[in-house]
Amino acid sequence: MNRMGGMTTDLKLIDEKGLRLDGRRPDEMRPLKIEAGVLKRADGSAYVEWGLNKVMAAVYGPRECHPRHMQNPERALVQCHYNMASFSVDDRKRPGPDRRSHEISKIISEALTHVVFTEYFPRTSIDVYIEVLQANAGTRCAGLTAASVALADAGVPMRDLVASCAAGKVADTVVLDLGKEEDNFGQADIPVGFVPRTNEIVLLQMDGDLTPDEFDRGLHMAVNACKKVYEVQRDALKRRYAARAVDEDVPAPAEEKQEVA
Ligand code: UDP
């Protein structure tokens, strides 16, 4: 039996060969695809497919912050609005905000605030909308990953992108990027948000129980996965930039300049 959050199952989350329900090795991430600039009316946007998760992020701003009493005269507010569509999960989700969506909106806002140069835009709000169209565990990581690509697509100045991935513990094994059954019936889940350029962790949560050694191994696994997520984010932005350059008939950015002797 496996349990997290009190749920139990007879499912064999790790088989005799050490493989998981969907055939992944413990340190294997689900397939990840990112496309930047998918929405015409947003200032920036990104679409992420991560395993069975499908998440859209749209950015508006920096724009005047309303209501005015929320304005900060010294910096911009990064305000994330995470929403899970009612059709995104098996049991229809009641539409509208709930405690979980408030929590996820808050932690993603905080993670993004660490990388945005908020001091450049006093009194403004940078609004980030995350819409989960299909959910299969790990939507906060997919949402944060999509949101930082959407911010870059909007041209918001940032220290770096935030890349995100979770690790956890399933059937006494430390694993990367938990799927739905692993999230429901596993023993622990640690979502991580990482800034590769500065080596900072800007999101870290833990649900369940881990020994200090398991926690270290899980965190290490998640940070390494974030570095891979980062490459996919950058590729999406490069493709977007190249497509825009063709549309606007401007030269694409030069590849790294070779030193000429
Ligand atoms: N979930 C659900 N209904 C809900 C909330 C969550 O079916 O009202 C599912 C959904 O697949 C989600 C997963 O439970 O991805 C795990 O949710 P959690 O709160 O751990 O956040 P996430 O892993 O998505 O960041």
CSV table of C-alpha atoms and ligand atoms in Angstrom, one decimal:
chain,number,residue,atom,x,y,z
A,1,MET,CA,0.0,0.0,0.0
A,2,ASN,CA,1.2,3.5,-0.8
A,3,ARG,CA,-0.2,6.7,0.8
A,4,MET,CA,0.1,10.5,0.6
A,5,GLY,CA,-2.7,12.6,1.9
A,6,GLY,CA,-4.4,9.5,3.3
A,7,MET,CA,-5.2,7.8,0.0
A,8,THR,CA,-4.2,4.2,-0.5
A,9,THR,CA,-4.0,1.9,-3.5
A,10,ASP,CA,-3.0,-1.6,-4.5
A,11,LEU,CA,-1.5,-0.2,-7.7
A,12,LYS,CA,2.1,-1.2,-8.1
A,13,LEU,CA,3.7,2.2,-8.5
A,14,ILE,CA,7.2,0.7,-9.2
A,15,ASP,CA,7.5,-2.7,-10.9
A,16,GLU,CA,10.0,-5.5,-10.5
A,17,LYS,CA,12.2,-3.8,-13.1
A,18,GLY,CA,12.2,-0.6,-11.2
A,19,LEU,CA,10.0,1.1,-13.7
A,20,ARG,CA,7.0,3.3,-13.0
A,21,LEU,CA,3.3,3.0,-14.1
A,22,ASP,CA,4.0,4.8,-17.4
A,23,GLY,CA,7.2,2.9,-18.0
A,24,ARG,CA,9.5,5.8,-16.8
A,25,ARG,CA,12.7,5.3,-14.9
A,26,PRO,CA,12.8,7.0,-11.4
A,27,ASP,CA,14.9,9.9,-12.7
A,28,GLU,CA,13.0,10.3,-16.0
A,29,MET,CA,10.8,13.4,-16.7
A,30,ARG,CA,7.6,13.3,-18.8
A,31,PRO,CA,7.9,14.6,-22.4
A,32,LEU,CA,7.8,18.4,-22.4
A,33,LYS,CA,6.8,20.7,-25.3
A,34,ILE,CA,6.7,24.6,-25.1
A,35,GLU,CA,5.5,27.1,-27.7
A,36,ALA,CA,5.9,30.8,-27.1
A,37,GLY,CA,3.7,33.6,-28.5
A,38,VAL,CA,0.5,31.6,-29.1
A,39,LEU,CA,-2.1,34.3,-28.2
A,40,LYS,CA,-2.5,37.4,-30.4
A,41,ARG,CA,-4.1,39.7,-27.8
A,42,ALA,CA,-1.8,39.1,-24.9
A,43,ASP,CA,1.5,41.0,-24.5
A,44,GLY,CA,3.2,37.6,-24.1
A,45,SER,CA,2.1,34.0,-24.0
A,46,ALA,CA,3.2,30.4,-23.9
A,47,TYR,CA,1.6,27.0,-24.2
A,48,VAL,CA,3.1,24.0,-22.4
A,49,GLU,CA,2.3,20.3,-22.8
A,50,TRP,CA,4.0,18.3,-20.1
A,51,GLY,CA,3.0,14.6,-20.1
A,52,LEU,CA,-0.8,14.9,-20.0
A,53,ASN,CA,-0.8,18.4,-18.6
A,54,LYS,CA,-1.9,21.2,-21.0
A,55,VAL,CA,-1.3,24.7,-19.7
A,56,MET,CA,-1.6,28.2,-21.2
A,57,ALA,CA,0.0,31.3,-19.8
A,58,ALA,CA,-0.8,34.9,-20.9
A,59,VAL,CA,0.9,38.1,-19.7
A,60,TYR,CA,-0.5,41.6,-19.7
A,61,GLY,CA,1.6,44.6,-18.7
A,62,PRO,CA,3.4,46.3,-17.1
A,63,ARG,CA,0.1,48.3,-16.9
A,64,GLU,CA,-1.3,50.7,-14.4
A,65,CYS,CA,-2.2,48.8,-11.2
A,66,HIS,CA,-5.9,48.8,-10.2
A,67,PRO,CA,-7.2,49.2,-7.5
A,68,ARG,CA,-4.8,52.1,-6.9
A,69,HIS,CA,-4.3,51.4,-3.2
A,70,MET,CA,-2.5,48.2,-4.3
A,71,GLN,CA,0.1,50.3,-6.2
A,72,ASN,CA,3.7,50.2,-5.0
A,73,PRO,CA,5.4,53.6,-5.7
A,74,GLU,CA,8.7,51.8,-5.9
A,75,ARG,CA,8.1,48.7,-8.0
A,76,ALA,CA,5.7,46.6,-10.1
A,77,LEU,CA,3.5,44.0,-8.6
A,78,VAL,CA,3.7,40.6,-10.3
A,79,GLN,CA,0.2,39.1,-9.9
A,80,CYS,CA,-0.4,35.6,-11.0
A,81,HIS,CA,-3.9,34.1,-11.5
A,82,TYR,CA,-3.9,30.3,-11.6
A,83,ASN,CA,-7.1,28.7,-12.7
A,84,MET,CA,-7.9,25.1,-13.4
A,85,ALA,CA,-10.7,24.6,-16.0
A,86,SER,CA,-13.7,22.6,-14.8
A,87,PHE,CA,-13.1,20.1,-17.7
A,88,SER,CA,-9.4,19.7,-16.9
A,89,VAL,CA,-9.8,16.8,-14.4
A,90,ASP,CA,-11.8,13.6,-14.3
A,91,ASP,CA,-14.2,14.8,-11.6
A,92,ARG,CA,-15.5,18.1,-12.9
A,93,LYS,CA,-13.9,20.9,-10.9
A,94,ARG,CA,-16.2,23.5,-9.5
A,95,PRO,CA,-15.4,26.7,-11.5
A,96,GLY,CA,-13.9,29.7,-9.7
A,97,PRO,CA,-11.1,30.3,-7.2
A,98,ASP,CA,-10.5,28.0,-4.2
A,99,ARG,CA,-7.9,27.7,-1.5
A,100,ARG,CA,-5.6,25.6,-3.7
A,101,SER,CA,-5.7,28.1,-6.6
A,102,HIS,CA,-5.1,31.0,-4.2
A,103,GLU,CA,-2.1,29.2,-2.8
A,104,ILE,CA,-0.6,28.3,-6.3
A,105,SER,CA,-1.2,31.9,-7.5
A,106,LYS,CA,0.7,33.2,-4.5
A,107,ILE,CA,3.7,30.9,-4.7
A,108,ILE,CA,4.0,31.5,-8.5
A,109,SER,CA,3.7,35.3,-8.0
A,110,GLU,CA,6.5,35.1,-5.4
A,111,ALA,CA,8.8,33.0,-7.6
A,112,LEU,CA,8.4,35.3,-10.6
A,113,THR,CA,8.8,38.5,-8.5
A,114,HIS,CA,12.4,37.2,-7.7
A,115,VAL,CA,13.4,37.4,-11.4
A,116,VAL,CA,11.5,40.3,-12.8
A,117,PHE,CA,13.2,43.8,-12.5
A,118,THR,CA,10.1,45.1,-10.8
A,119,GLU,CA,12.0,48.4,-9.8
A,120,TYR,CA,11.9,49.4,-13.5
A,121,PHE,CA,8.1,49.8,-13.4
A,122,PRO,CA,6.8,51.5,-10.3
A,123,ARG,CA,3.1,51.7,-9.7
A,124,THR,CA,2.3,49.1,-12.3
A,125,SER,CA,1.0,45.5,-12.3
A,126,ILE,CA,2.3,42.7,-14.4
A,127,ASP,CA,-0.6,40.2,-14.7
A,128,VAL,CA,0.1,36.6,-15.4
A,129,TYR,CA,-2.9,34.3,-16.2
A,130,ILE,CA,-2.3,30.6,-16.0
A,131,GLU,CA,-5.1,28.4,-17.4
A,132,VAL,CA,-4.9,24.7,-16.8
A,133,LEU,CA,-6.8,23.0,-19.7
A,134,GLN,CA,-5.8,19.5,-18.8
A,135,ALA,CA,-4.3,18.4,-15.5
A,136,ASN,CA,-2.3,15.3,-14.6
A,137,ALA,CA,-0.2,16.4,-11.5
A,138,GLY,CA,2.6,18.9,-11.7
A,139,THR,CA,0.4,21.8,-13.0
A,140,ARG,CA,2.1,24.4,-10.7
A,141,CYS,CA,5.5,23.5,-12.2
A,142,ALA,CA,4.0,23.5,-15.7
A,143,GLY,CA,2.3,26.8,-14.9
A,144,LEU,CA,5.4,28.5,-13.6
A,145,THR,CA,7.5,27.2,-16.5
A,146,ALA,CA,4.9,28.6,-19.0
A,147,ALA,CA,4.5,31.9,-17.1
A,148,SER,CA,8.2,32.7,-17.3
A,149,VAL,CA,8.3,32.0,-21.0
A,150,ALA,CA,5.2,34.2,-21.5
A,151,LEU,CA,6.9,37.0,-19.5
A,152,ALA,CA,10.0,36.8,-21.7
A,153,ASP,CA,7.7,36.8,-24.8
A,154,ALA,CA,6.1,40.0,-23.4
A,155,GLY,CA,9.6,41.6,-23.3
A,156,VAL,CA,9.4,42.0,-19.5
A,157,PRO,CA,13.0,42.5,-18.3
A,158,MET,CA,14.1,39.6,-16.1
A,159,ARG,CA,17.3,38.3,-14.5
A,160,ASP,CA,16.6,34.9,-16.0
A,161,LEU,CA,13.8,32.5,-16.6
A,162,VAL,CA,12.4,30.4,-13.8
A,163,ALA,CA,12.4,26.7,-14.7
A,164,SER,CA,10.3,24.3,-12.6
A,165,CYS,CA,10.0,20.5,-11.9
A,166,ALA,CA,8.9,18.4,-9.0
A,167,ALA,CA,10.5,15.3,-7.4
A,168,GLY,CA,9.0,13.1,-4.8
A,169,LYS,CA,8.9,9.6,-3.3
A,170,VAL,CA,6.8,6.7,-4.5
A,171,ALA,CA,6.9,3.1,-3.2
A,172,ASP,CA,10.0,4.0,-1.1
A,173,THR,CA,11.8,5.3,-4.2
A,174,VAL,CA,12.9,8.9,-4.9
A,175,VAL,CA,11.4,9.8,-8.3
A,176,LEU,CA,11.2,12.8,-10.7
A,177,ASP,CA,8.2,14.6,-12.0
A,178,LEU,CA,5.3,12.7,-10.4
A,179,GLY,CA,2.2,11.7,-12.5
A,180,LYS,CA,-1.3,11.7,-11.3
A,181,GLU,CA,-1.4,8.3,-9.6
A,182,GLU,CA,2.0,8.9,-8.1
A,183,ASP,CA,0.9,12.2,-6.7
A,184,ASN,CA,-2.3,10.7,-5.3
A,185,PHE,CA,-0.8,7.5,-3.8
A,186,GLY,CA,2.9,8.4,-3.4
A,187,GLN,CA,4.6,9.3,-0.2
A,188,ALA,CA,6.0,12.8,-1.0
A,189,ASP,CA,6.0,15.6,-3.5
A,190,ILE,CA,8.6,18.5,-3.7
A,191,PRO,CA,7.9,21.1,-6.4
A,192,VAL,CA,10.9,23.2,-7.2
A,193,GLY,CA,11.4,26.5,-9.1
A,194,PHE,CA,15.0,27.2,-10.1
A,195,VAL,CA,16.9,30.1,-11.6
A,196,PRO,CA,19.8,28.6,-13.6
A,197,ARG,CA,21.8,31.8,-14.1
A,198,THR,CA,21.9,32.7,-10.4
A,199,ASN,CA,21.6,29.1,-9.0
A,200,GLU,CA,18.7,30.3,-6.8
A,201,ILE,CA,15.7,28.2,-5.7
A,202,VAL,CA,12.6,30.5,-5.8
A,203,LEU,CA,10.0,27.9,-5.2
A,204,LEU,CA,10.2,25.0,-2.8
A,205,GLN,CA,7.3,23.1,-1.2
A,206,MET,CA,7.0,19.7,0.4
A,207,ASP,CA,4.0,17.5,0.8
A,208,GLY,CA,4.5,14.2,2.6
A,209,ASP,CA,7.4,12.7,4.5
A,210,LEU,CA,11.0,12.3,3.4
A,211,THR,CA,14.2,11.6,5.3
A,212,PRO,CA,16.9,14.3,5.0
A,213,ASP,CA,18.9,12.1,2.6
A,214,GLU,CA,15.8,11.5,0.4
A,215,PHE,CA,15.0,15.2,0.5
A,216,ASP,CA,18.6,16.0,-0.7
A,217,ARG,CA,18.4,13.4,-3.5
A,218,GLY,CA,14.9,14.6,-4.6
A,219,LEU,CA,16.0,18.2,-4.6
A,220,HIS,CA,19.1,17.4,-6.6
A,221,MET,CA,17.1,15.5,-9.1
A,222,ALA,CA,14.5,18.3,-9.4
A,223,VAL,CA,17.2,21.0,-9.9
A,224,ASN,CA,18.9,18.9,-12.6
A,225,ALA,CA,15.6,18.5,-14.4
A,226,CYS,CA,15.0,22.3,-14.1
A,227,LYS,CA,18.2,22.7,-16.1
A,228,LYS,CA,16.7,20.6,-18.9
A,229,VAL,CA,13.3,22.4,-18.7
A,230,TYR,CA,15.3,25.7,-19.1
A,231,GLU,CA,16.8,24.5,-22.4
A,232,VAL,CA,13.3,23.7,-23.7
A,233,GLN,CA,12.1,27.2,-22.6
A,234,ARG,CA,15.0,28.8,-24.3
A,235,ASP,CA,14.5,26.8,-27.5
A,236,ALA,CA,10.8,27.9,-27.5
A,237,LEU,CA,11.9,31.6,-27.2
A,238,LYS,CA,14.5,31.3,-29.9
A,239,ARG,CA,11.9,29.7,-32.3
A,240,ARG,CA,9.5,32.5,-31.5
A,241,TYR,CA,12.2,35.2,-32.0
A,242,ALA,CA,13.2,33.7,-35.4
A,243,ALA,CA,9.5,33.5,-36.5
A,244,ARG,CA,8.9,37.1,-35.5
A,245,ALA,CA,12.1,38.2,-37.3
A,246,VAL,CA,10.7,36.6,-40.5
A,247,ASP,CA,7.3,38.3,-40.0
A,248,GLU,CA,8.8,41.7,-39.4
A,249,ASP,CA,11.6,41.2,-42.0
A,250,VAL,CA,14.4,41.9,-39.5
A,251,PRO,CA,17.5,39.8,-39.3
A,252,ALA,CA,17.4,36.9,-36.7
A,253,PRO,CA,19.9,37.3,-33.9
A,254,ALA,CA,23.4,36.2,-34.8
A,255,GLU,CA,24.6,32.9,-33.2
A,256,GLU,CA,27.4,33.3,-30.7
A,257,LYS,CA,30.1,35.2,-32.4
A,258,GLN,CA,33.2,33.2,-33.2
A,259,GLU,CA,36.5,34.7,-32.1
A,260,VAL,CA,38.5,35.5,-35.2
A,261,ALA,CA,42.3,35.2,-34.7
B,1,UDP,N1,-6.6,17.6,-9.1
B,1,UDP,C1,-7.9,17.3,-9.3
B,1,UDP,N2,-8.9,18.2,-8.8
B,1,UDP,C2,-8.6,19.3,-8.1
B,1,UDP,C3,-7.3,19.6,-7.8
B,1,UDP,C4,-6.3,18.8,-8.3
B,1,UDP,O1,-8.2,16.3,-10.0
B,1,UDP,O2,-9.6,20.0,-7.7
B,1,UDP,C5,-5.6,16.8,-9.6
B,1,UDP,C6,-4.9,17.4,-10.8
B,1,UDP,O3,-4.6,16.4,-11.8
B,1,UDP,C7,-3.6,18.0,-10.3
B,1,UDP,C8,-3.3,16.9,-9.3
B,1,UDP,O4,-4.5,16.6,-8.7
B,1,UDP,O5,-2.7,18.1,-11.3
B,1,UDP,C9,-2.3,17.3,-8.2
B,1,UDP,O6,-2.7,18.5,-7.6
B,1,UDP,P1,-1.7,19.3,-6.6
B,1,UDP,O7,-2.6,20.1,-5.7
B,1,UDP,O8,-0.7,18.4,-6.1
B,1,UDP,O9,-1.0,20.3,-7.6
B,1,UDP,P2,-0.1,20.1,-8.9
B,1,UDP,O10,0.6,18.8,-8.8
B,1,UDP,O11,-1.1,20.0,-10.1
B,1,UDP,O12,0.8,21.3,-9.0
